[in-house]
PDB file of C-alpha atoms in Angstrom:
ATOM      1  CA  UNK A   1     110.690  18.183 139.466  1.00  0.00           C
ATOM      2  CA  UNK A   2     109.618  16.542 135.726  1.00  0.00           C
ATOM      3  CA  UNK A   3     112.563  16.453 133.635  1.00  0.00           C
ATOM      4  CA  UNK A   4     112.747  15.332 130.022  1.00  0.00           C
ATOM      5  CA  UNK A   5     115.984  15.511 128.398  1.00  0.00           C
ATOM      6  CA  UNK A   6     116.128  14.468 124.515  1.00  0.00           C
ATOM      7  CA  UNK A   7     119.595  13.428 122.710  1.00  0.00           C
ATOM      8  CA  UNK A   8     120.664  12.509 120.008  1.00  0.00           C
ATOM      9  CA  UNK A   9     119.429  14.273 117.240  1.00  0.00           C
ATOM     10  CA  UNK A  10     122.516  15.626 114.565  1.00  0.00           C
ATOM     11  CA  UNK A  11     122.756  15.746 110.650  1.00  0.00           C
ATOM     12  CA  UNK A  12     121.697  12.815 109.060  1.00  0.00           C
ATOM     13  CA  UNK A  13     121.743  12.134 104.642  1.00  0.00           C
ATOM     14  CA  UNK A  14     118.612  11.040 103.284  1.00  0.00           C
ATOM     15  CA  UNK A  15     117.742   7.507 103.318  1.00  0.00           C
ATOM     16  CA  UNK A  16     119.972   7.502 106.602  1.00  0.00           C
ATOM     17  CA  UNK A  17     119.340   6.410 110.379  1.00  0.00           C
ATOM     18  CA  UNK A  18     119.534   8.169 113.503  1.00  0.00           C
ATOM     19  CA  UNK A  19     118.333   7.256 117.179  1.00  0.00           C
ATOM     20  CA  UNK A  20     116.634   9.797 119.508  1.00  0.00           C
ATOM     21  CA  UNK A  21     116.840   8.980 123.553  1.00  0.00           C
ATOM     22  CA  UNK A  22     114.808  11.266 126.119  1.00  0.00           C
ATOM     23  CA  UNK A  23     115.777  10.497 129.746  1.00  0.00           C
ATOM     24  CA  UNK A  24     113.438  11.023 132.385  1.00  0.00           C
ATOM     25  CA  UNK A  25     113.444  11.734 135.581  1.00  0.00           C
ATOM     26  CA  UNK A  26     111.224  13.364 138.789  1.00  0.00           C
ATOM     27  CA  UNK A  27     108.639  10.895 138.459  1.00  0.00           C
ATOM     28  CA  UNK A  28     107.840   7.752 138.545  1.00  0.00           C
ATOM     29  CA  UNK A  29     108.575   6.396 134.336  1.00  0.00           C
ATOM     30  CA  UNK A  30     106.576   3.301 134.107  1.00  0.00           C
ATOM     31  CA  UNK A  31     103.500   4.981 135.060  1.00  0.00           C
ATOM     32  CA  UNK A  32     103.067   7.179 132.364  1.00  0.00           C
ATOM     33  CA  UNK A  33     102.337   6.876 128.605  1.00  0.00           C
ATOM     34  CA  UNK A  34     104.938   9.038 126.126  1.00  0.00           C
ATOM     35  CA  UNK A  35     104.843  10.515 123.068  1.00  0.00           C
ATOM     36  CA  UNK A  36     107.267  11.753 120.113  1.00  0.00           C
ATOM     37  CA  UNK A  37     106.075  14.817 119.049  1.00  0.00           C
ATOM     38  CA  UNK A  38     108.348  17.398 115.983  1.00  0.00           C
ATOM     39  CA  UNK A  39     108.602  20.571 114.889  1.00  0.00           C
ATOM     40  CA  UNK A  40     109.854  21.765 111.540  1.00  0.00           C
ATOM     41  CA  UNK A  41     111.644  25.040 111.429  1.00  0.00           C
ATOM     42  CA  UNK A  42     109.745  27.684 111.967  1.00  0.00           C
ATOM     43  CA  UNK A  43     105.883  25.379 111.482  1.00  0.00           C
ATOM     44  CA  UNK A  44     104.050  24.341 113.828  1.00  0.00           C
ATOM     45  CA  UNK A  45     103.862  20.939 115.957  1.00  0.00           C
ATOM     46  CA  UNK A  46     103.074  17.685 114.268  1.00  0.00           C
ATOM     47  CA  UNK A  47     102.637  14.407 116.690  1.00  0.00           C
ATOM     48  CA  UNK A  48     104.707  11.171 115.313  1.00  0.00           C
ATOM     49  CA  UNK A  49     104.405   8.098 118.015  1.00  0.00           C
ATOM     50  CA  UNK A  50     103.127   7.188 121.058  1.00  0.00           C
ATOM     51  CA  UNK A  51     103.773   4.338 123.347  1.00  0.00           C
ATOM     52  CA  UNK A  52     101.412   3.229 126.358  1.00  0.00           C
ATOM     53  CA  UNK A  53     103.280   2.393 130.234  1.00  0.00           C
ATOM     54  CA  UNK A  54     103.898  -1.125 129.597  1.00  0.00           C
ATOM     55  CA  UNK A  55     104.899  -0.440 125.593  1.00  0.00           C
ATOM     56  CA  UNK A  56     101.795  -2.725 125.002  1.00  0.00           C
ATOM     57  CA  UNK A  57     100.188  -0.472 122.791  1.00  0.00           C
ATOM     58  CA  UNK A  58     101.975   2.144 120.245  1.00  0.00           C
ATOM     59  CA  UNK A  59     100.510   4.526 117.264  1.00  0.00           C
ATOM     60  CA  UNK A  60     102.171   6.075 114.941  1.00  0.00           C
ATOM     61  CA  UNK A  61     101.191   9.420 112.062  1.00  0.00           C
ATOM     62  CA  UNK A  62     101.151   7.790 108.960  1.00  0.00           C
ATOM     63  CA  UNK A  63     104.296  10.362 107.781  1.00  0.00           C
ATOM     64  CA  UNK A  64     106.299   8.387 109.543  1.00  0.00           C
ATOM     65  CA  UNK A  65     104.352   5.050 109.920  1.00  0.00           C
ATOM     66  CA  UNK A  66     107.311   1.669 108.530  1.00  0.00           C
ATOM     67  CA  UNK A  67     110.063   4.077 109.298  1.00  0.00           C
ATOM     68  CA  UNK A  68     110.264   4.944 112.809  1.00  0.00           C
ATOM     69  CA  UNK A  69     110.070   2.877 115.651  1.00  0.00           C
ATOM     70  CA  UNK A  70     109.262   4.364 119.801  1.00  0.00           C
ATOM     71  CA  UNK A  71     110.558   1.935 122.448  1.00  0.00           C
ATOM     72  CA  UNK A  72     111.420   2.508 126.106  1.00  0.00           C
ATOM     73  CA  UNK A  73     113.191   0.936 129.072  1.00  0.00           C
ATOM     74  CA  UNK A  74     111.188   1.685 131.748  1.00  0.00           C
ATOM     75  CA  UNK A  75     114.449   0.118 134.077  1.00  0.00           C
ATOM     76  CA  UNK A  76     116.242   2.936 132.521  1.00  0.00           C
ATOM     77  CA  UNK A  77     113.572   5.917 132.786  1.00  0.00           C
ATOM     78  CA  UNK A  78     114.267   5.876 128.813  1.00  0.00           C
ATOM     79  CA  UNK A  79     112.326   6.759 125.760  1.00  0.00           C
ATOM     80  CA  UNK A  80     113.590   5.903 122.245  1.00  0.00           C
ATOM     81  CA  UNK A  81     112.878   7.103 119.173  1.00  0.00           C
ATOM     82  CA  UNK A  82     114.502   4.605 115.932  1.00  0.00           C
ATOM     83  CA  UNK A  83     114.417   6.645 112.515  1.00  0.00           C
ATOM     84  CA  UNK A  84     115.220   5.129 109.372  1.00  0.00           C
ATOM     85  CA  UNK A  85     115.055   6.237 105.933  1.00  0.00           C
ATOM     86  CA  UNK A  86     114.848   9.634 107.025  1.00  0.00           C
ATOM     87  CA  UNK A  87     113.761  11.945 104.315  1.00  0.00           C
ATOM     88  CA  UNK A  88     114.604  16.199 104.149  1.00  0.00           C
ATOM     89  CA  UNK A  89     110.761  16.431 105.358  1.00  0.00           C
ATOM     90  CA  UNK A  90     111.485  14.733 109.026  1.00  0.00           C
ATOM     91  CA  UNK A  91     113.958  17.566 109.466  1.00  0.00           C
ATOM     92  CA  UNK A  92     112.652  18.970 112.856  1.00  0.00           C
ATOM     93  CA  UNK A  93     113.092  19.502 116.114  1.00  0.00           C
ATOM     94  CA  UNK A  94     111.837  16.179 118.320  1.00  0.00           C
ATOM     95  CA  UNK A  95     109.931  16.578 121.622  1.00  0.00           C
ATOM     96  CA  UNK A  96     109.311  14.153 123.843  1.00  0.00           C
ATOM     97  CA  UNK A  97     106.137  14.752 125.891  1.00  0.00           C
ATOM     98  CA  UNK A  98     104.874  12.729 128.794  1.00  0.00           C
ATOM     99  CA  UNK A  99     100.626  12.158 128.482  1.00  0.00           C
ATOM    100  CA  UNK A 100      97.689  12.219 130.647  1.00  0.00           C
ATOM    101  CA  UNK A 101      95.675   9.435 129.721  1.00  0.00           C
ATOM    102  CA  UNK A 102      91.713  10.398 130.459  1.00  0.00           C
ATOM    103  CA  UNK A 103      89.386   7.964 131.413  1.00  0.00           C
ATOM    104  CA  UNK A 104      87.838   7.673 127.469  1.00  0.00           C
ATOM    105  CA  UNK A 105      90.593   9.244 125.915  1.00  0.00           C
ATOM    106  CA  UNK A 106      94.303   9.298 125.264  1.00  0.00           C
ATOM    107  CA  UNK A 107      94.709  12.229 126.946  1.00  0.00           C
ATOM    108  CA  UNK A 108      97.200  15.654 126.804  1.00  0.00           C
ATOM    109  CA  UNK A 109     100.652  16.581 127.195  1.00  0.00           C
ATOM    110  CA  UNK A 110     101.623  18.250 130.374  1.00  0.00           C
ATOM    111  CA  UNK A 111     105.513  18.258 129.877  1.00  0.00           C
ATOM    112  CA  UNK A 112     108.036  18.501 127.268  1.00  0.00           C
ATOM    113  CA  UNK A 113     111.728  18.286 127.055  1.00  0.00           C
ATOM    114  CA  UNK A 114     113.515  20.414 125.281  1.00  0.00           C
ATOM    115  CA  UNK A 115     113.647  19.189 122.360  1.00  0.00           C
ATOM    116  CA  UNK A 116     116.666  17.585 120.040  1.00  0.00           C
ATOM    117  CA  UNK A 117     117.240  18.944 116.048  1.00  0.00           C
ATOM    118  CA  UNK A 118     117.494  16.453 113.521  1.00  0.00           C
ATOM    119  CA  UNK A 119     118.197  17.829 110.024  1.00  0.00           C
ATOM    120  CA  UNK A 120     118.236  15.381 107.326  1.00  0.00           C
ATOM    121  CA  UNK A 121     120.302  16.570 104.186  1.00  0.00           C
ATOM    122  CA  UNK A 122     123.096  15.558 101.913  1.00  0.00           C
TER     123      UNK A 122
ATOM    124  CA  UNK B   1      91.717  13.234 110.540  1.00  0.00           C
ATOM    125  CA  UNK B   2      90.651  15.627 112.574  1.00  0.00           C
ATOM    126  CA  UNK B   3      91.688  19.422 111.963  1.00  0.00           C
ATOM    127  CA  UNK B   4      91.854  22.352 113.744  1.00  0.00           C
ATOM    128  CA  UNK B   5      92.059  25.994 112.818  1.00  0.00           C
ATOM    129  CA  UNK B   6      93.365  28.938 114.808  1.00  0.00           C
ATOM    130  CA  UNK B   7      92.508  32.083 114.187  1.00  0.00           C
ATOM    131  CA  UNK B   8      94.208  34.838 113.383  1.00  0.00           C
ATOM    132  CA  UNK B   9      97.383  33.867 112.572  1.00  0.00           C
ATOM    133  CA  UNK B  10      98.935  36.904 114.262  1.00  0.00           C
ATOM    134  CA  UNK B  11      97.359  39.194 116.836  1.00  0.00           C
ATOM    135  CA  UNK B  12      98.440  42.439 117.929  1.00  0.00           C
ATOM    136  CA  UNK B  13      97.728  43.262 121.814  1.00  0.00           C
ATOM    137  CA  UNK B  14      99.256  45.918 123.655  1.00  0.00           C
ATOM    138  CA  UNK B  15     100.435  44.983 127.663  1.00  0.00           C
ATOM    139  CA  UNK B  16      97.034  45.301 129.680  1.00  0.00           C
ATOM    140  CA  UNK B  17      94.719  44.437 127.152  1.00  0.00           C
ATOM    141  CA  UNK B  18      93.001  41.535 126.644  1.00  0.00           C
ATOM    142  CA  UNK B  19      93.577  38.949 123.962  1.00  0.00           C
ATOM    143  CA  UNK B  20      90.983  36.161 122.980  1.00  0.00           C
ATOM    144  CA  UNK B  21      92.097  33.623 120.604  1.00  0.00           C
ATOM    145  CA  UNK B  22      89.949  30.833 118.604  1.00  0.00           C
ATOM    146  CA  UNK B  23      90.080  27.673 117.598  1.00  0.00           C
ATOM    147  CA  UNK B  24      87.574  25.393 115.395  1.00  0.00           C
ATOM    148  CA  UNK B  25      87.770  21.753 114.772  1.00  0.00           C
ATOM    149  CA  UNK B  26      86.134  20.143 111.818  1.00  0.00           C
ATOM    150  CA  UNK B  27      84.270  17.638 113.777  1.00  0.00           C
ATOM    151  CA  UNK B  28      83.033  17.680 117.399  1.00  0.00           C
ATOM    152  CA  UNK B  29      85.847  16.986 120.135  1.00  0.00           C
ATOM    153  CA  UNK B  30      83.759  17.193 122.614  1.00  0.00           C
ATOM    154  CA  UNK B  31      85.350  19.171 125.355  1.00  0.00           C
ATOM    155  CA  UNK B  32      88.693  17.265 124.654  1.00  0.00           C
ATOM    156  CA  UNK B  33      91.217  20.426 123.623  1.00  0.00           C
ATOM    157  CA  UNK B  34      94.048  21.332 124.876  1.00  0.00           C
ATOM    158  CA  UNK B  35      95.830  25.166 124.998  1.00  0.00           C
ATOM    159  CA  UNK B  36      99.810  25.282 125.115  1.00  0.00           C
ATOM    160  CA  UNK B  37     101.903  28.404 124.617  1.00  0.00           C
ATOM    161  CA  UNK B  38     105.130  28.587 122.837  1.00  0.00           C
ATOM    162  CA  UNK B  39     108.156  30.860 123.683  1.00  0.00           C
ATOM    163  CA  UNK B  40     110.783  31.085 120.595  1.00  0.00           C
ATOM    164  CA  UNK B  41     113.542  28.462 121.746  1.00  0.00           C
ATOM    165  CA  UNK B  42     111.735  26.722 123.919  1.00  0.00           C
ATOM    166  CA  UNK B  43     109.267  23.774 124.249  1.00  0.00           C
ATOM    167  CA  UNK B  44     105.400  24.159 124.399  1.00  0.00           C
ATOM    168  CA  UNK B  45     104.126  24.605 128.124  1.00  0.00           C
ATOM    169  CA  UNK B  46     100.638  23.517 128.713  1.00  0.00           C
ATOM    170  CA  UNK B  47      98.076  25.777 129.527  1.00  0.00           C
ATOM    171  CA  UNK B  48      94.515  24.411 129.299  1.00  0.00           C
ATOM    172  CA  UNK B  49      93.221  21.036 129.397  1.00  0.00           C
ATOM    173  CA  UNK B  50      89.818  19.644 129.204  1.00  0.00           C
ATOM    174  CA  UNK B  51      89.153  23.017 127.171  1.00  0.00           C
ATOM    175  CA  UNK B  52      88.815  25.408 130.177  1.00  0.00           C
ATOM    176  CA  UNK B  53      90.574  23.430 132.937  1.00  0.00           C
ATOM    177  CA  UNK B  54      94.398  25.704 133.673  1.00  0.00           C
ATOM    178  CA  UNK B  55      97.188  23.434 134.457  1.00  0.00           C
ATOM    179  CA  UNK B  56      99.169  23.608 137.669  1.00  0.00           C
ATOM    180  CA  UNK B  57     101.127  27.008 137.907  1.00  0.00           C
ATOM    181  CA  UNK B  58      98.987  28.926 135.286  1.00  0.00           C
ATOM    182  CA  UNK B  59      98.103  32.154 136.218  1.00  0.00           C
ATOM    183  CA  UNK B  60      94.057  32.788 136.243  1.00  0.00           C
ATOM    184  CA  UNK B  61      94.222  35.306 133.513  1.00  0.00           C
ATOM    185  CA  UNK B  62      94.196  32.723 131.408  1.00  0.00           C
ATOM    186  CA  UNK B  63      91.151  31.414 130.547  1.00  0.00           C
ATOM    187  CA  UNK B  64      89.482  28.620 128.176  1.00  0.00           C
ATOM    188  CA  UNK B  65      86.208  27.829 126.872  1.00  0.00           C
ATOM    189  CA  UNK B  66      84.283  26.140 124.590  1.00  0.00           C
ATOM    190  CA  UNK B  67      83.456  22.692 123.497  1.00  0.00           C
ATOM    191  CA  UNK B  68      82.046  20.404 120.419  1.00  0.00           C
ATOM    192  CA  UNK B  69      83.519  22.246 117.440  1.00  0.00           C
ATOM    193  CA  UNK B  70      84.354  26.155 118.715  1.00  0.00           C
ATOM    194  CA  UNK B  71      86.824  26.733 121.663  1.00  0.00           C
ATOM    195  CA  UNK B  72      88.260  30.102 122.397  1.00  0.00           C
ATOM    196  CA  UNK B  73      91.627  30.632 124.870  1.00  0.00           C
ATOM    197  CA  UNK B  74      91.742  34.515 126.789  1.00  0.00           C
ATOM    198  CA  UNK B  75      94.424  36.297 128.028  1.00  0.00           C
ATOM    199  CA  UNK B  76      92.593  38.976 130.305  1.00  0.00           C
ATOM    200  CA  UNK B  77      95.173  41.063 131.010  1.00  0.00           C
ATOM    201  CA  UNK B  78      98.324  40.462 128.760  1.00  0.00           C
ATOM    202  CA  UNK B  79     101.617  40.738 130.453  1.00  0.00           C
ATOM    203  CA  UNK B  80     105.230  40.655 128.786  1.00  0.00           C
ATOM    204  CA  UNK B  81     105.573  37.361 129.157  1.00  0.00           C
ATOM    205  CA  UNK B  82     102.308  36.357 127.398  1.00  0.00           C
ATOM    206  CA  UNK B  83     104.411  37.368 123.954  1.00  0.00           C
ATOM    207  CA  UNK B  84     104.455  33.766 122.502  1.00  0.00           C
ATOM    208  CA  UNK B  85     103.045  31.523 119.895  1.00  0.00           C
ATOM    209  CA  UNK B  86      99.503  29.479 120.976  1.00  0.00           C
ATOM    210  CA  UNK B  87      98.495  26.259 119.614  1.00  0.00           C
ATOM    211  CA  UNK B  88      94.823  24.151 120.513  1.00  0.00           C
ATOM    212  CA  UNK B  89      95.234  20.650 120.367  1.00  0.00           C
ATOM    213  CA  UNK B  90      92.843  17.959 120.194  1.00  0.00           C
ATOM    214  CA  UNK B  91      92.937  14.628 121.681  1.00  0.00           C
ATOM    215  CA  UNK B  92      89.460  13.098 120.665  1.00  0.00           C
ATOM    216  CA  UNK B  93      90.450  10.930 118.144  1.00  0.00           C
ATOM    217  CA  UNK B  94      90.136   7.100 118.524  1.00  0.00           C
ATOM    218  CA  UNK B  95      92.369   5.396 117.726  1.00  0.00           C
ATOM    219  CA  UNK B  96      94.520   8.565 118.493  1.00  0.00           C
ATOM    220  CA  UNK B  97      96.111  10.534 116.408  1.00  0.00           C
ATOM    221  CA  UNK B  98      96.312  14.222 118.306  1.00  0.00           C
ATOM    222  CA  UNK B  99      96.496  17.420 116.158  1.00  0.00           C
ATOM    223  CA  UNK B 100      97.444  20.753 116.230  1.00  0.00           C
ATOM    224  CA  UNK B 101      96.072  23.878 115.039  1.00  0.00           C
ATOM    225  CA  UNK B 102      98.978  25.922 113.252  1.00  0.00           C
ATOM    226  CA  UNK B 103      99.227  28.452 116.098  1.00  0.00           C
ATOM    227  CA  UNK B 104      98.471  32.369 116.988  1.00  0.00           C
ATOM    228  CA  UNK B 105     101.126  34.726 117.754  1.00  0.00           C
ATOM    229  CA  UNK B 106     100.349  37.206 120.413  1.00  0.00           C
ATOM    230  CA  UNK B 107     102.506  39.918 119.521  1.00  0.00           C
ATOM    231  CA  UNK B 108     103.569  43.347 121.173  1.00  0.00           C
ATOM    232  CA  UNK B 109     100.948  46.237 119.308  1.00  0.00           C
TER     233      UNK B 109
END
């Protein structure tokens, strides 16, 4: 069975730092391409990063685009998420999301963890 | 940037009756949308891919169609489960940048 599991999400001032993990598991990690993907409360869903298998290619939304940075440790069936200078507008819930790449495309998400809150405020 | 427009914002369905929601890009995405559904709490669960392709487990009452710029997602026969918010996603975009429509909510009538 796919699992995602996010962590580390918390309360956070502005211009602060926090670093989101999603562990995954019931599949084989390296194979896939992931993706960051928020909610704020009670909007709708906003994608932030994505990172290919081999972490040889990564996007980011230009909201968060010189602050955040996606990594993983494919060894460790790991995805990261590094936020700095968080600001009250990256308050949100943060998915991770494993992708389907198409043949000409980048493809959909077929699962999501649960999801970790990160409010930013002082 | 590519975006995408759901409409209504909120439907009303009784159980039993069928529900047909749309969506509209501002540019053609070919037939590159994707349907998820949204229970409060809880992540997004895909439902459609390849804009009328269900994903593994979905039951066949639902339904998707469409492609370029108009795509439409139908609930034949709404259960109590099918209560939830829906949101069409694109993935056409080179380099990629996926968005969201800002969701229907299937509510109880």
């Amino acid at each position: 069975e796919v699992q995602l599991v996010e962590s580390g999400g918390g309360l956070v001032q502005p211009g602060g730092s926090l670093r989101l993990s999603c562990a995954a598991s019931g599949f084989t990690f390296s194979s896939y391409s992931m993706n960051w993907v928020r909610q704020a409360p009670g909007k709708g869903l906003e994608w932030v990063s994505y990172i290919s298998s081999s972490s040889g290619i990564i996007h980011y939304a230009d909201s968060v685009k010189g602050r955040f940075t996606i990594s993983r440790d494919n060894a460790k069936n790991s995805l990261y998420l590094q936020m700095n200078s968080l600001r009250d507008e990256d308050t949100a819930v943060y998915y991770c999301a494993r992708v389907i790449v198409g043949a000409t495309t980048y493809g959909y998400f077929d699962y999501w963890g649960q999801g970790t809150l990160v409010t930013v405020s002082s | 940037e590519i975006v995408m427009t759901q409409s209504p914002a909120t439907l009303s369905v009784s159980p039993g009756e069928r529900a047909t929601l749309s969506c509209r890009a501002s540019q053609s995405v070919s037939s590159n949308l994707a349907w998820y559904q949204q229970k409060p709490g809880q992540a997004p669960r895909l439902l459609i891919y390849g804009a009328s392709t269900r994903a593994t487990g979905i039951p066949a009452r639902f339904s998707g169609s469409g492609s370029g710029t108009e795509f439409t997602l139908t609930i034949s026969s709404l259960q109590s489960e099918d209560f939830a918010v829906y949101y069409c996603q694109q993935y056409n975009n080179w380099p990629p940048a996926w968005t969201f429509g800002q969701g229907t909510k299937v509510e109880i009538k």
